[in-house]
Short mmCIF file of N, CA and C and ligand atoms in Angstrom, two decimals:
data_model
loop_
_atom_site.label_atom_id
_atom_site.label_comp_id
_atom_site.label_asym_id
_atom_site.label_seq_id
_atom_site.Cartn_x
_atom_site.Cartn_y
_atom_site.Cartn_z
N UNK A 1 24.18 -38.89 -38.95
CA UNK A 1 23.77 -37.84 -38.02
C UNK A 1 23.28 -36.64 -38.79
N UNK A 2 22.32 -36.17 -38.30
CA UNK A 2 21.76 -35.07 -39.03
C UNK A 2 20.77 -34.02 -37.95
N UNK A 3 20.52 -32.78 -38.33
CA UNK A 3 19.57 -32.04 -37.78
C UNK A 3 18.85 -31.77 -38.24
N UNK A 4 17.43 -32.32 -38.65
CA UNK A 4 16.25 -32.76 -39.26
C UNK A 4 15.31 -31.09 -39.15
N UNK A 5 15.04 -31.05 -40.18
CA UNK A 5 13.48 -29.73 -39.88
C UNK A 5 12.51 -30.35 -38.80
N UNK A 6 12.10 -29.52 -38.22
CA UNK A 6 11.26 -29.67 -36.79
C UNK A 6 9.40 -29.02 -37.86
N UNK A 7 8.82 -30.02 -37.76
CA UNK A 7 7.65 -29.13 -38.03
C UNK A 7 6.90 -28.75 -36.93
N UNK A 8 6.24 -28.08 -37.84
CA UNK A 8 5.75 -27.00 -36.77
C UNK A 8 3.92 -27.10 -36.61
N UNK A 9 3.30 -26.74 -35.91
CA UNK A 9 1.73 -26.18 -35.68
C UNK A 9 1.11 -26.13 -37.03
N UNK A 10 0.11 -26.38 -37.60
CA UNK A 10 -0.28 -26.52 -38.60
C UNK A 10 -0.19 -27.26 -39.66
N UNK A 11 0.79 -28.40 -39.55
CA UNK A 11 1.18 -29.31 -40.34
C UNK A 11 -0.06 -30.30 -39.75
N UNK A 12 -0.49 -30.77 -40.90
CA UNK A 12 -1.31 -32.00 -40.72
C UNK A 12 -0.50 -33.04 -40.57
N UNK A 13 0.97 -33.28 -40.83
CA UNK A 13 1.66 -34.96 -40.09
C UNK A 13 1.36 -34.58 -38.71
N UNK A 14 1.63 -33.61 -37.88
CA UNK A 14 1.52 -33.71 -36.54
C UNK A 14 0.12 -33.67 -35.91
N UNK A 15 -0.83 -33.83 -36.74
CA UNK A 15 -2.17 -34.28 -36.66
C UNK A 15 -2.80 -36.07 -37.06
N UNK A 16 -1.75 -36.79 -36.74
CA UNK A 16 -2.35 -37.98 -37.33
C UNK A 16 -1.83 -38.95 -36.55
N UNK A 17 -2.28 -40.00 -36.18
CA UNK A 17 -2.07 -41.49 -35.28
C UNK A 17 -0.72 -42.25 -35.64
N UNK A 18 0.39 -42.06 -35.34
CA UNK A 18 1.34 -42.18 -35.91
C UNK A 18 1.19 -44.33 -36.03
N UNK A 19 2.14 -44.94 -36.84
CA UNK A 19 2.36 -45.86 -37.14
C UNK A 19 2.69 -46.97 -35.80
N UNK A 20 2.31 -48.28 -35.16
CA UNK A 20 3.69 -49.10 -34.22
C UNK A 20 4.78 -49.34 -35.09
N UNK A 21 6.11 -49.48 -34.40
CA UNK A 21 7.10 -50.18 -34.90
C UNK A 21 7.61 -51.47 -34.85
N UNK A 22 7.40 -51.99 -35.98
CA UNK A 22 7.35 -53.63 -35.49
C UNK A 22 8.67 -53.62 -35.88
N UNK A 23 9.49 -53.51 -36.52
CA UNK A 23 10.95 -54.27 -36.24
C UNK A 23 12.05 -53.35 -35.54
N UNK A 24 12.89 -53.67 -34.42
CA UNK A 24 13.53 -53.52 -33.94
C UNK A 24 15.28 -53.55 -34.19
N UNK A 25 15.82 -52.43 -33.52
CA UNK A 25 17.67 -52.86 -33.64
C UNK A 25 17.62 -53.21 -35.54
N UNK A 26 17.27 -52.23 -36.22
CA UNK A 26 17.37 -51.56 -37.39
C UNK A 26 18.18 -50.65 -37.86
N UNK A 27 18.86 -50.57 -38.92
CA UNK A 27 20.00 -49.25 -39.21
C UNK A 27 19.06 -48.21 -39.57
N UNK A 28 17.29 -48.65 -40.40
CA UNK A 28 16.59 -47.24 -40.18
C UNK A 28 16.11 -46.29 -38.72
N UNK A 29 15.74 -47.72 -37.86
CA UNK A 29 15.33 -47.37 -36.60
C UNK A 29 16.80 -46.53 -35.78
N UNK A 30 17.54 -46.69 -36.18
CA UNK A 30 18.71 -46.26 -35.04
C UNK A 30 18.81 -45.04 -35.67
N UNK A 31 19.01 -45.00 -37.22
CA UNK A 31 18.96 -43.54 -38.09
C UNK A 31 18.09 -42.53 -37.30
N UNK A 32 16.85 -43.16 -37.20
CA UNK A 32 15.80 -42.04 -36.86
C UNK A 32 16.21 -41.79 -35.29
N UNK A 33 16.48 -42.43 -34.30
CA UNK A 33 16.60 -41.80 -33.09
C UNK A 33 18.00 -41.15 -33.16
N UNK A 34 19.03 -41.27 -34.16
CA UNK A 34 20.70 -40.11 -34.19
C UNK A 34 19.48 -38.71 -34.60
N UNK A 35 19.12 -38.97 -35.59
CA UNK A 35 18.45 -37.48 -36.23
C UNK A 35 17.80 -37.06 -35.07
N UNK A 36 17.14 -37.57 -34.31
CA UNK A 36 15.58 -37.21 -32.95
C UNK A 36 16.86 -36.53 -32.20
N UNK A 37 17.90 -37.35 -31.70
CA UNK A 37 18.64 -36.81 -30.60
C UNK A 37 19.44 -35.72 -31.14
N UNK A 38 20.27 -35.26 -32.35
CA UNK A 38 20.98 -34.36 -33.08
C UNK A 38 19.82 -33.05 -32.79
N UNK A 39 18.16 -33.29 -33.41
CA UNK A 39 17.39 -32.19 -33.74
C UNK A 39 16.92 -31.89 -32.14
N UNK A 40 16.60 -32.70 -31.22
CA UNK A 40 16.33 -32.36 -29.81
C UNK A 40 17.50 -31.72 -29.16
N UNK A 41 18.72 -31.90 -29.51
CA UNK A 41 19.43 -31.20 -28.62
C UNK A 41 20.26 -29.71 -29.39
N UNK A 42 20.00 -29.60 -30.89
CA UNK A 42 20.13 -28.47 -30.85
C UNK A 42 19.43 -27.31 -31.14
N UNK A 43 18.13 -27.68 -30.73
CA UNK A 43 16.88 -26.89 -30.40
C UNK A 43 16.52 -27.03 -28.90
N UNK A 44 17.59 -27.52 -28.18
CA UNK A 44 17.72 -27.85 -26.58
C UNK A 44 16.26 -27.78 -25.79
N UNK A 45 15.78 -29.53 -26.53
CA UNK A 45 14.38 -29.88 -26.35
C UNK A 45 14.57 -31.08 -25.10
N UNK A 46 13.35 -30.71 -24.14
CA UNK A 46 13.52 -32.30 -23.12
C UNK A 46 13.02 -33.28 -23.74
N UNK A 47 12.33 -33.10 -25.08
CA UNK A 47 12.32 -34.70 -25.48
C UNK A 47 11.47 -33.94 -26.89
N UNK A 48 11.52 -35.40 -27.53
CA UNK A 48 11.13 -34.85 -28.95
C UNK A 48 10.13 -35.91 -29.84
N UNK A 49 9.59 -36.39 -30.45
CA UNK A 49 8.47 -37.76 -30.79
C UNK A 49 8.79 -37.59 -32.43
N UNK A 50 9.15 -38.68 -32.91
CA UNK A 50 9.32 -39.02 -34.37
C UNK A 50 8.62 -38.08 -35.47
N UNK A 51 7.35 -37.52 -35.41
CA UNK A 51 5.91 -36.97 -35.83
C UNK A 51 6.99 -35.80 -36.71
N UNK A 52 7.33 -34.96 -35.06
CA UNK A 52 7.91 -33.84 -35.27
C UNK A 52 9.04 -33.48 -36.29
N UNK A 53 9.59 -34.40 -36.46
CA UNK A 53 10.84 -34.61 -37.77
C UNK A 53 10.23 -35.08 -39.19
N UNK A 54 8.76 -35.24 -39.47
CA UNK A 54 8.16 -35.37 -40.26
C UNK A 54 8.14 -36.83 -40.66
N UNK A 55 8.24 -37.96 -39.54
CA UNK A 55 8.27 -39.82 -39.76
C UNK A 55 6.98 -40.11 -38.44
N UNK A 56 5.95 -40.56 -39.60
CA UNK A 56 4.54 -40.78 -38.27
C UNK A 56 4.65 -42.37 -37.72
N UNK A 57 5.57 -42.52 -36.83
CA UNK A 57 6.08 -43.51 -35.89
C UNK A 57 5.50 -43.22 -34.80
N UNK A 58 5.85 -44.48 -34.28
CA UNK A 58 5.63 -44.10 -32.35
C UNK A 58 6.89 -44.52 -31.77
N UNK A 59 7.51 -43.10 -31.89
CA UNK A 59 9.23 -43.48 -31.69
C UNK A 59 8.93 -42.08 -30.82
N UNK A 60 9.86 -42.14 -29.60
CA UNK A 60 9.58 -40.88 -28.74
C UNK A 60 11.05 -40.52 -27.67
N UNK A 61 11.89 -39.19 -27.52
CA UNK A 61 12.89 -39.73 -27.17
C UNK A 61 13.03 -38.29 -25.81
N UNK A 62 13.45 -38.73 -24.89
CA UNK A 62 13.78 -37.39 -23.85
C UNK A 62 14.47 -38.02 -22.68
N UNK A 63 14.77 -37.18 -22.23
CA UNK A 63 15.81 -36.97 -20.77
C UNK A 63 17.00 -36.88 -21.62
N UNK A 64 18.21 -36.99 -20.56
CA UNK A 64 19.41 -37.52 -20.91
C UNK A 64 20.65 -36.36 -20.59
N UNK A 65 19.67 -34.61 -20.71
CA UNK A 65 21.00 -34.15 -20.78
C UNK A 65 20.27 -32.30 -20.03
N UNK A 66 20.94 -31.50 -19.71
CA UNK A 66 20.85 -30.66 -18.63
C UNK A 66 20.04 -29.43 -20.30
N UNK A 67 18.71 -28.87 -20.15
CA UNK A 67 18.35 -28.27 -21.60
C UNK A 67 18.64 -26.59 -20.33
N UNK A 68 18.91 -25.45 -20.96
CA UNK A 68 18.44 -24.39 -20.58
C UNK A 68 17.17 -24.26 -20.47
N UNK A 69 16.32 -24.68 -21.59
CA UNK A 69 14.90 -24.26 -21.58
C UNK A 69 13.92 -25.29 -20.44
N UNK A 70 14.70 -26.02 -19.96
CA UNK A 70 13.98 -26.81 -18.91
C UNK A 70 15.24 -27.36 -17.34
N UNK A 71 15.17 -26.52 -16.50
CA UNK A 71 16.27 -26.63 -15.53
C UNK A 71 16.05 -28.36 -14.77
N UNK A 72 14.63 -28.91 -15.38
CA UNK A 72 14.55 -30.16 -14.32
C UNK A 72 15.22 -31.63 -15.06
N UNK A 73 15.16 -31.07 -16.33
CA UNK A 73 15.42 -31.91 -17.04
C UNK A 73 16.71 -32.73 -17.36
N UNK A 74 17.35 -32.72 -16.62
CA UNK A 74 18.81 -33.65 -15.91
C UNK A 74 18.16 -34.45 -15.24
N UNK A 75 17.15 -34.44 -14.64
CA UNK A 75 16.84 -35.84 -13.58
C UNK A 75 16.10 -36.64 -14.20
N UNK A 76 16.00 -36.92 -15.79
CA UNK A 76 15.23 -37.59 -16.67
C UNK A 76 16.29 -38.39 -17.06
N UNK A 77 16.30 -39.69 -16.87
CA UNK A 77 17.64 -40.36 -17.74
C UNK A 77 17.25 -40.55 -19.25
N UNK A 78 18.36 -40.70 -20.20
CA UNK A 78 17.95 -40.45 -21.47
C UNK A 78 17.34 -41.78 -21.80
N UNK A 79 16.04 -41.22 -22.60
CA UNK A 79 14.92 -43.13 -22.68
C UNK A 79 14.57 -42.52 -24.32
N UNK A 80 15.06 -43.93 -25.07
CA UNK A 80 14.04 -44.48 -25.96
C UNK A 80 13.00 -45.05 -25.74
N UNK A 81 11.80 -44.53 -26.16
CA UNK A 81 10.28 -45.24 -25.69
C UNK A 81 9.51 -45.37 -26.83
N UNK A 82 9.65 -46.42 -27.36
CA UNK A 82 8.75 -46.97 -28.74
C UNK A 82 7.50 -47.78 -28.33
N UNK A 83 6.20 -47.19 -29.10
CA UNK A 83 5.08 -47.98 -29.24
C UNK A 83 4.63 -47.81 -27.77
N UNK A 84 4.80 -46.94 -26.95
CA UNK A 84 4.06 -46.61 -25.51
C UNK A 84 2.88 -46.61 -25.31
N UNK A 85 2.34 -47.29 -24.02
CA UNK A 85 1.38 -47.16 -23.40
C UNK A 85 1.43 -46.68 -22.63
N UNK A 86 0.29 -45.79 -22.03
CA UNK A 86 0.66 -44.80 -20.78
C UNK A 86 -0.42 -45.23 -19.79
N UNK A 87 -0.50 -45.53 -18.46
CA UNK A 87 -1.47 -45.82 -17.13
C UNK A 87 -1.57 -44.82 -16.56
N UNK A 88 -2.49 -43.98 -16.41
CA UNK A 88 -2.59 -42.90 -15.11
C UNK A 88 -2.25 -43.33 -13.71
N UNK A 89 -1.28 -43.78 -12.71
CA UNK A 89 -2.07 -44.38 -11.48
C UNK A 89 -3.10 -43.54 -10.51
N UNK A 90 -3.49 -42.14 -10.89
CA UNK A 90 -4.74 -41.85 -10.15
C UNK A 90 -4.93 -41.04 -10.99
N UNK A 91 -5.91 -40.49 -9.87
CA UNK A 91 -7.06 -38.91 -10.97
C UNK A 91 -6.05 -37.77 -11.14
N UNK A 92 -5.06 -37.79 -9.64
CA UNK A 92 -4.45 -35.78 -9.28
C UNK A 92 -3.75 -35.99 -10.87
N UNK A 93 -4.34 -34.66 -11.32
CA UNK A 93 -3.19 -33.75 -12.42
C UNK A 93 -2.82 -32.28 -11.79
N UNK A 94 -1.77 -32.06 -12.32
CA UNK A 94 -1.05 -30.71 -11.56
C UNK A 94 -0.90 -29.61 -12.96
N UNK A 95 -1.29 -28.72 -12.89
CA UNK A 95 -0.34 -27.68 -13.95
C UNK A 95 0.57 -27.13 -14.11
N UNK A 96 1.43 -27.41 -15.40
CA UNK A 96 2.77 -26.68 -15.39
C UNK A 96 3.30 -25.99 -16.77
N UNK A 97 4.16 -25.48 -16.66
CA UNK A 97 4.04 -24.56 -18.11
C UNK A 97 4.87 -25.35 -19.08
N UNK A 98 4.52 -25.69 -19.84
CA UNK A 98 5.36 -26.77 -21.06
C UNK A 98 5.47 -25.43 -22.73
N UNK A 99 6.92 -26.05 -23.18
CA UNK A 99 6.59 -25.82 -24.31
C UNK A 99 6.91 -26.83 -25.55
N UNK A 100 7.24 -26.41 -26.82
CA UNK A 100 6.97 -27.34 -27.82
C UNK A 100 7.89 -26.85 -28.89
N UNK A 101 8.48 -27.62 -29.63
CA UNK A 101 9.78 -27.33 -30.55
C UNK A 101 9.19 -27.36 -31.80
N UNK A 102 7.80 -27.68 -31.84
CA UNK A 102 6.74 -27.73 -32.79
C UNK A 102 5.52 -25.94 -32.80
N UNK A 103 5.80 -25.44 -31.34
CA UNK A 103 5.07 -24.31 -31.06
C UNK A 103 5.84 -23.23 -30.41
N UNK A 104 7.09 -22.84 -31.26
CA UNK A 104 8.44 -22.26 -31.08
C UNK A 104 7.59 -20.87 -30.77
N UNK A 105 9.00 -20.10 -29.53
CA UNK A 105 8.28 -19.27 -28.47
C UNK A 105 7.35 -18.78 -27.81
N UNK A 106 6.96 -20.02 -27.48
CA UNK A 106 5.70 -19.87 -26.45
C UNK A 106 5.49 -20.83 -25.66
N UNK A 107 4.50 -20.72 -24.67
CA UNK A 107 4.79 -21.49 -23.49
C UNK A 107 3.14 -21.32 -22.94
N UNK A 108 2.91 -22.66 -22.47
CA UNK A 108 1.27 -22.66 -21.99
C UNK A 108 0.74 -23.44 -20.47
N UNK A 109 0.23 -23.24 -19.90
CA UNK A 109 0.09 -23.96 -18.74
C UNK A 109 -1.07 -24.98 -19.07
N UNK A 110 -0.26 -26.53 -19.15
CA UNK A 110 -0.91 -27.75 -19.21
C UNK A 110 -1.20 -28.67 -17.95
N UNK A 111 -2.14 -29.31 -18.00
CA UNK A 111 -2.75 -30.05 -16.70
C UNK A 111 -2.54 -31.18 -16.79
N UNK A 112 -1.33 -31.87 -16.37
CA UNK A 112 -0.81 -33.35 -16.59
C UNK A 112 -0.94 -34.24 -15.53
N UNK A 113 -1.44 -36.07 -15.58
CA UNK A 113 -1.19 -36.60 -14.37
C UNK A 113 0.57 -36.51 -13.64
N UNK A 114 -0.33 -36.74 -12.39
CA UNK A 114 1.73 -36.76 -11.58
C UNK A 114 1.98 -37.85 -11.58
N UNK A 115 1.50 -38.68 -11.35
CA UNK A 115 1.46 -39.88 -11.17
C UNK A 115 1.64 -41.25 -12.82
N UNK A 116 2.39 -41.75 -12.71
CA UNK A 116 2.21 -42.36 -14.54
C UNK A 116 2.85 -43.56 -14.54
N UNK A 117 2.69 -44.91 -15.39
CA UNK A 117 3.20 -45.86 -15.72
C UNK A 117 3.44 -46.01 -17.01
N UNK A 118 4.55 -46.01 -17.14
CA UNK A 118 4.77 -46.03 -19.08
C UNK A 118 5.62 -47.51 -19.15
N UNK A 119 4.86 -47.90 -19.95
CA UNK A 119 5.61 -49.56 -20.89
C UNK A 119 5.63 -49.18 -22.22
N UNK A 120 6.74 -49.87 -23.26
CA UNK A 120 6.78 -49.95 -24.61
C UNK A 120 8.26 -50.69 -24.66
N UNK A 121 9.06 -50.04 -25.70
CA UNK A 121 10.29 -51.11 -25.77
C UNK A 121 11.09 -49.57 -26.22
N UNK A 122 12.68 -50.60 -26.03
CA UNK A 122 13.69 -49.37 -26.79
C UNK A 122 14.27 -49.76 -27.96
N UNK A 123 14.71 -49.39 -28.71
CA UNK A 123 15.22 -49.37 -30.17
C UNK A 123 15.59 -50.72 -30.25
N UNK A 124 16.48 -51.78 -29.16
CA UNK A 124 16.58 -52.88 -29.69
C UNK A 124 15.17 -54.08 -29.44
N UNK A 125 14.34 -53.36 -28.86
CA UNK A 125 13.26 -54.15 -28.52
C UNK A 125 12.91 -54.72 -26.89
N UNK A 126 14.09 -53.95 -26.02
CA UNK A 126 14.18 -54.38 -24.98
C UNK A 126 12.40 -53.51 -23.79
N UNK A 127 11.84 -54.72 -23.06
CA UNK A 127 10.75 -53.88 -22.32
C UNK A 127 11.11 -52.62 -21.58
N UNK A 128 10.50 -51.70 -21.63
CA UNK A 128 10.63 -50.50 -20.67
C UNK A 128 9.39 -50.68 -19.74
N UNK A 129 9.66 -50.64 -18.22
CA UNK A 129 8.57 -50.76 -17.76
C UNK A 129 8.36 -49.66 -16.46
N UNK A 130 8.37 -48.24 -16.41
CA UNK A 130 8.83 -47.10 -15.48
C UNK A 130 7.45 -46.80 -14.85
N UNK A 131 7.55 -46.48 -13.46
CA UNK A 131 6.37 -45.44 -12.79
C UNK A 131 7.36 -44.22 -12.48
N UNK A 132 6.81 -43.12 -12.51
CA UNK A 132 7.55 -42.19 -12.36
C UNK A 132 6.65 -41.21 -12.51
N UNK A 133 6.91 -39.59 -11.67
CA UNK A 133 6.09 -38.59 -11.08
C UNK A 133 6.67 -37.30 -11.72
N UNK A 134 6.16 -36.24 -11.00
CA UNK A 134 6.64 -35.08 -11.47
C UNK A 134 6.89 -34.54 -12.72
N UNK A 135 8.21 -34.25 -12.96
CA UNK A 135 8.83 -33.48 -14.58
C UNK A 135 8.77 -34.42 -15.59
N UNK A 136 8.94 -35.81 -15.05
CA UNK A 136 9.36 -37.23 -15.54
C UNK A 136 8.16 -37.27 -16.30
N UNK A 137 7.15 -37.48 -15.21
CA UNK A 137 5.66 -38.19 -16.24
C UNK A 137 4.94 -36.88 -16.98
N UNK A 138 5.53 -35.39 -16.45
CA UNK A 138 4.87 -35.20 -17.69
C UNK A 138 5.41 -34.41 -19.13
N UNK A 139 7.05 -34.69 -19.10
CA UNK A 139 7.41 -34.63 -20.75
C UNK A 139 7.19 -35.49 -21.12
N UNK A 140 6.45 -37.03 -20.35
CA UNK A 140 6.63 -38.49 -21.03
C UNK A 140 4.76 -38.35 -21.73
N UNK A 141 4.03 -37.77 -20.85
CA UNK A 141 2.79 -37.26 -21.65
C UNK A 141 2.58 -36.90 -22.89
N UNK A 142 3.05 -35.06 -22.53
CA UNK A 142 3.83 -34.68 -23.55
C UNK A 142 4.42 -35.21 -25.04
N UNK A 143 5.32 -36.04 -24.84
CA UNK A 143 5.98 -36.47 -26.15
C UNK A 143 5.08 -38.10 -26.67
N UNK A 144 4.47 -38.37 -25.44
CA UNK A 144 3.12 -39.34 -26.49
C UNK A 144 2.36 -38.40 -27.22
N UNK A 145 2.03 -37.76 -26.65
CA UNK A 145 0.60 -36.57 -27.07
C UNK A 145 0.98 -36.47 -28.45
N UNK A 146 2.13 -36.53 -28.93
CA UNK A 146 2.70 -36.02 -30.12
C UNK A 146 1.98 -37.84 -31.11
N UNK A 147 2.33 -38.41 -30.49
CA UNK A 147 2.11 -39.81 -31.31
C UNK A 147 0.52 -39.98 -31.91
N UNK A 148 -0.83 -39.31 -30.90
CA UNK A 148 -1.70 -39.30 -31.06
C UNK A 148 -2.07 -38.05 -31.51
N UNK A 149 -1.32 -37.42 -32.28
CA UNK A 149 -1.86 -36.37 -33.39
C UNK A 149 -1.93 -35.09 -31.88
N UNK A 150 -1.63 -35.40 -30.74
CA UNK A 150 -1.65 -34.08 -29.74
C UNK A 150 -1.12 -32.97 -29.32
N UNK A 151 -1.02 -31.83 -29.62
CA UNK A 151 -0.07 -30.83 -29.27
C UNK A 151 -0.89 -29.92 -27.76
N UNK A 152 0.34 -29.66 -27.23
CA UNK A 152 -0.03 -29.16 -25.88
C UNK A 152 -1.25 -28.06 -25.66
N UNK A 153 -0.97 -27.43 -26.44
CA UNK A 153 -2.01 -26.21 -26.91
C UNK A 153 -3.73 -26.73 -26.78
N UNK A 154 -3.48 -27.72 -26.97
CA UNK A 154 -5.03 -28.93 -27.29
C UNK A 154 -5.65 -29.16 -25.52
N UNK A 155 -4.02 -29.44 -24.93
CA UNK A 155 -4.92 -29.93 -23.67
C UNK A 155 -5.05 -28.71 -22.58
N UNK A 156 -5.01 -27.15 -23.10
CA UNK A 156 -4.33 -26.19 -22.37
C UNK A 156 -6.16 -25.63 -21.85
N UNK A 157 -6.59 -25.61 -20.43
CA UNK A 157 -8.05 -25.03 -19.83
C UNK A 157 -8.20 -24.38 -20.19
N UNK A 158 -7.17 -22.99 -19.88
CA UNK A 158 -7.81 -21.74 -19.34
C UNK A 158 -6.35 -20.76 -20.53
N UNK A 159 -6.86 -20.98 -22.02
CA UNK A 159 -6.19 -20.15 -23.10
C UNK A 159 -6.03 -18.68 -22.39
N UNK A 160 -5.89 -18.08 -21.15
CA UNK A 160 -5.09 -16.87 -21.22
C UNK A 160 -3.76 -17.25 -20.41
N UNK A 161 -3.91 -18.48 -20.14
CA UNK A 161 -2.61 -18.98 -19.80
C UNK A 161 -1.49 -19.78 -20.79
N UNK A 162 -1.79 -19.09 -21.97
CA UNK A 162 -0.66 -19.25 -22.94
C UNK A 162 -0.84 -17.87 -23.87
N UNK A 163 1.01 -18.12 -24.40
CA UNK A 163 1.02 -16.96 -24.62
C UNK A 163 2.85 -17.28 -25.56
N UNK A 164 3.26 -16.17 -25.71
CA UNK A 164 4.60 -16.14 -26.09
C UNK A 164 5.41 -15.65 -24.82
N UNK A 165 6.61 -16.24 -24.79
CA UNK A 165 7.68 -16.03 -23.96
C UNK A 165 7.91 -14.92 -23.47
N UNK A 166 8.32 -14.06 -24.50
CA UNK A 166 8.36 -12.62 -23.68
C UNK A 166 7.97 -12.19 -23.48
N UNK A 167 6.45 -12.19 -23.17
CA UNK A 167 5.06 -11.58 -23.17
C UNK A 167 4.89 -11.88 -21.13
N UNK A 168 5.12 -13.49 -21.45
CA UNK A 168 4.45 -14.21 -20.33
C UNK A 168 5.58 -14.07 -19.25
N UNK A 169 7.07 -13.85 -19.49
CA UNK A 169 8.15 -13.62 -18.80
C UNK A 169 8.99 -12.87 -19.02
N UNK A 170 8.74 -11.58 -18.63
CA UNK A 170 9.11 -10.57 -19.33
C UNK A 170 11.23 -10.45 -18.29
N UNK A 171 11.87 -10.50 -18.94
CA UNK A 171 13.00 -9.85 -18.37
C UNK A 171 13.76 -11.58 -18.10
N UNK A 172 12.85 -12.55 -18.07
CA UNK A 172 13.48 -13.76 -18.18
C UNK A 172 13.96 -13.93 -19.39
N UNK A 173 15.24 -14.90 -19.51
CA UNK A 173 16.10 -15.47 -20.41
C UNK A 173 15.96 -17.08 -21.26
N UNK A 174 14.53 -16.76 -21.36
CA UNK A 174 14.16 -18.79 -21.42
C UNK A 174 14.47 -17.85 -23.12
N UNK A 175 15.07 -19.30 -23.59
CA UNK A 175 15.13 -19.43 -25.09
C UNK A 175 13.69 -19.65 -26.02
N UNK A 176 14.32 -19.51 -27.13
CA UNK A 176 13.22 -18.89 -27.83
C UNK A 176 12.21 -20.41 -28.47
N UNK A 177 12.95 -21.79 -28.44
CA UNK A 177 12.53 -22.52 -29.75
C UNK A 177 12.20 -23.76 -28.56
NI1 NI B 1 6.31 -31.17 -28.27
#
């Protein structure tokens, strides 16, 4: 167990097509999701993608536990999602303000589908096969985006709708990272 450095914005690993994982139910593979879950929860992240701990995998990990910095994020059960594919099931995207443990205090309004089908496998190789809406599909965006070299900032319209925290919510108590 460990709490791994989180990189940050400007690192070229979090600019690059991360690796598939072909072997499964591994003492490295299980290593890397203790470190993902240790560094996501005490930077009290709704989910976190391999990239970010500086290992260019397509290892991606969220829900599971109640974050301050995200009040919805209890209704996410905790998912390992390796080697994901993502389905839009329609066009509607909605905007909502996301942030990034990679783009510490600040917060941007991103335009995500609501609608989503995610398949891949979990650490022992078992299928994941979820549709799921709302908060669900889009930290599950989100923490792919990370696999394909994507940070939120990238998919953000209308740049005066990001900003830093206390700027954008002034007298609110959202944490900083
Ligand atoms: Ni992120």
């Amino acid at each position: 167990m460990a709490v791994r450095p989180v990189l940050k914005m400007g690192d070229p690993l979090l600019l690059q097509i991360a690796s598939a994982v072909e072997q499964f139910d591994t003492p490295e593979l299980h290593g890397l999701i203790t470190d993902m879950l240790d560094t996501m929860k005490v930077h009290n992240g709704a989910g976190i993608a391999a990239p970010q701990i500086g290992v260019s995998q397509q290892v991606v990990i969220f829900g599971g536990f109640r974050s301050p910095r995200y009040p919805d994020s209890d209704d996410i059960p905790f998912t390992v999602l390796i080697n994901p594919i993502l389905t839009a099931l329609n066009d509607t995207k909605e905007e909502g303000w996301e942030g990034c443990l990679s783009v510490p205090g600040m917060r941007g309004l991103v335009p995500r589908y609501t609608q989503l089908r995610y398949e891949g496998r979990d650490q022992f190789g078992q299928i994941i096969d979820r549709t799921v809406s709302g908060f669900h599909a889009r930290v599950v965006q989100h923490e792919v985006d990370h696999l394909q070299g994507i940070l939120y900032p990238m998919r953000i319209h209308d740049l005066r709708q990001f900003g830093f925290i206390e700027a954008l919510f002034p007298g609110q108590s959202i944490s900083d990272d």
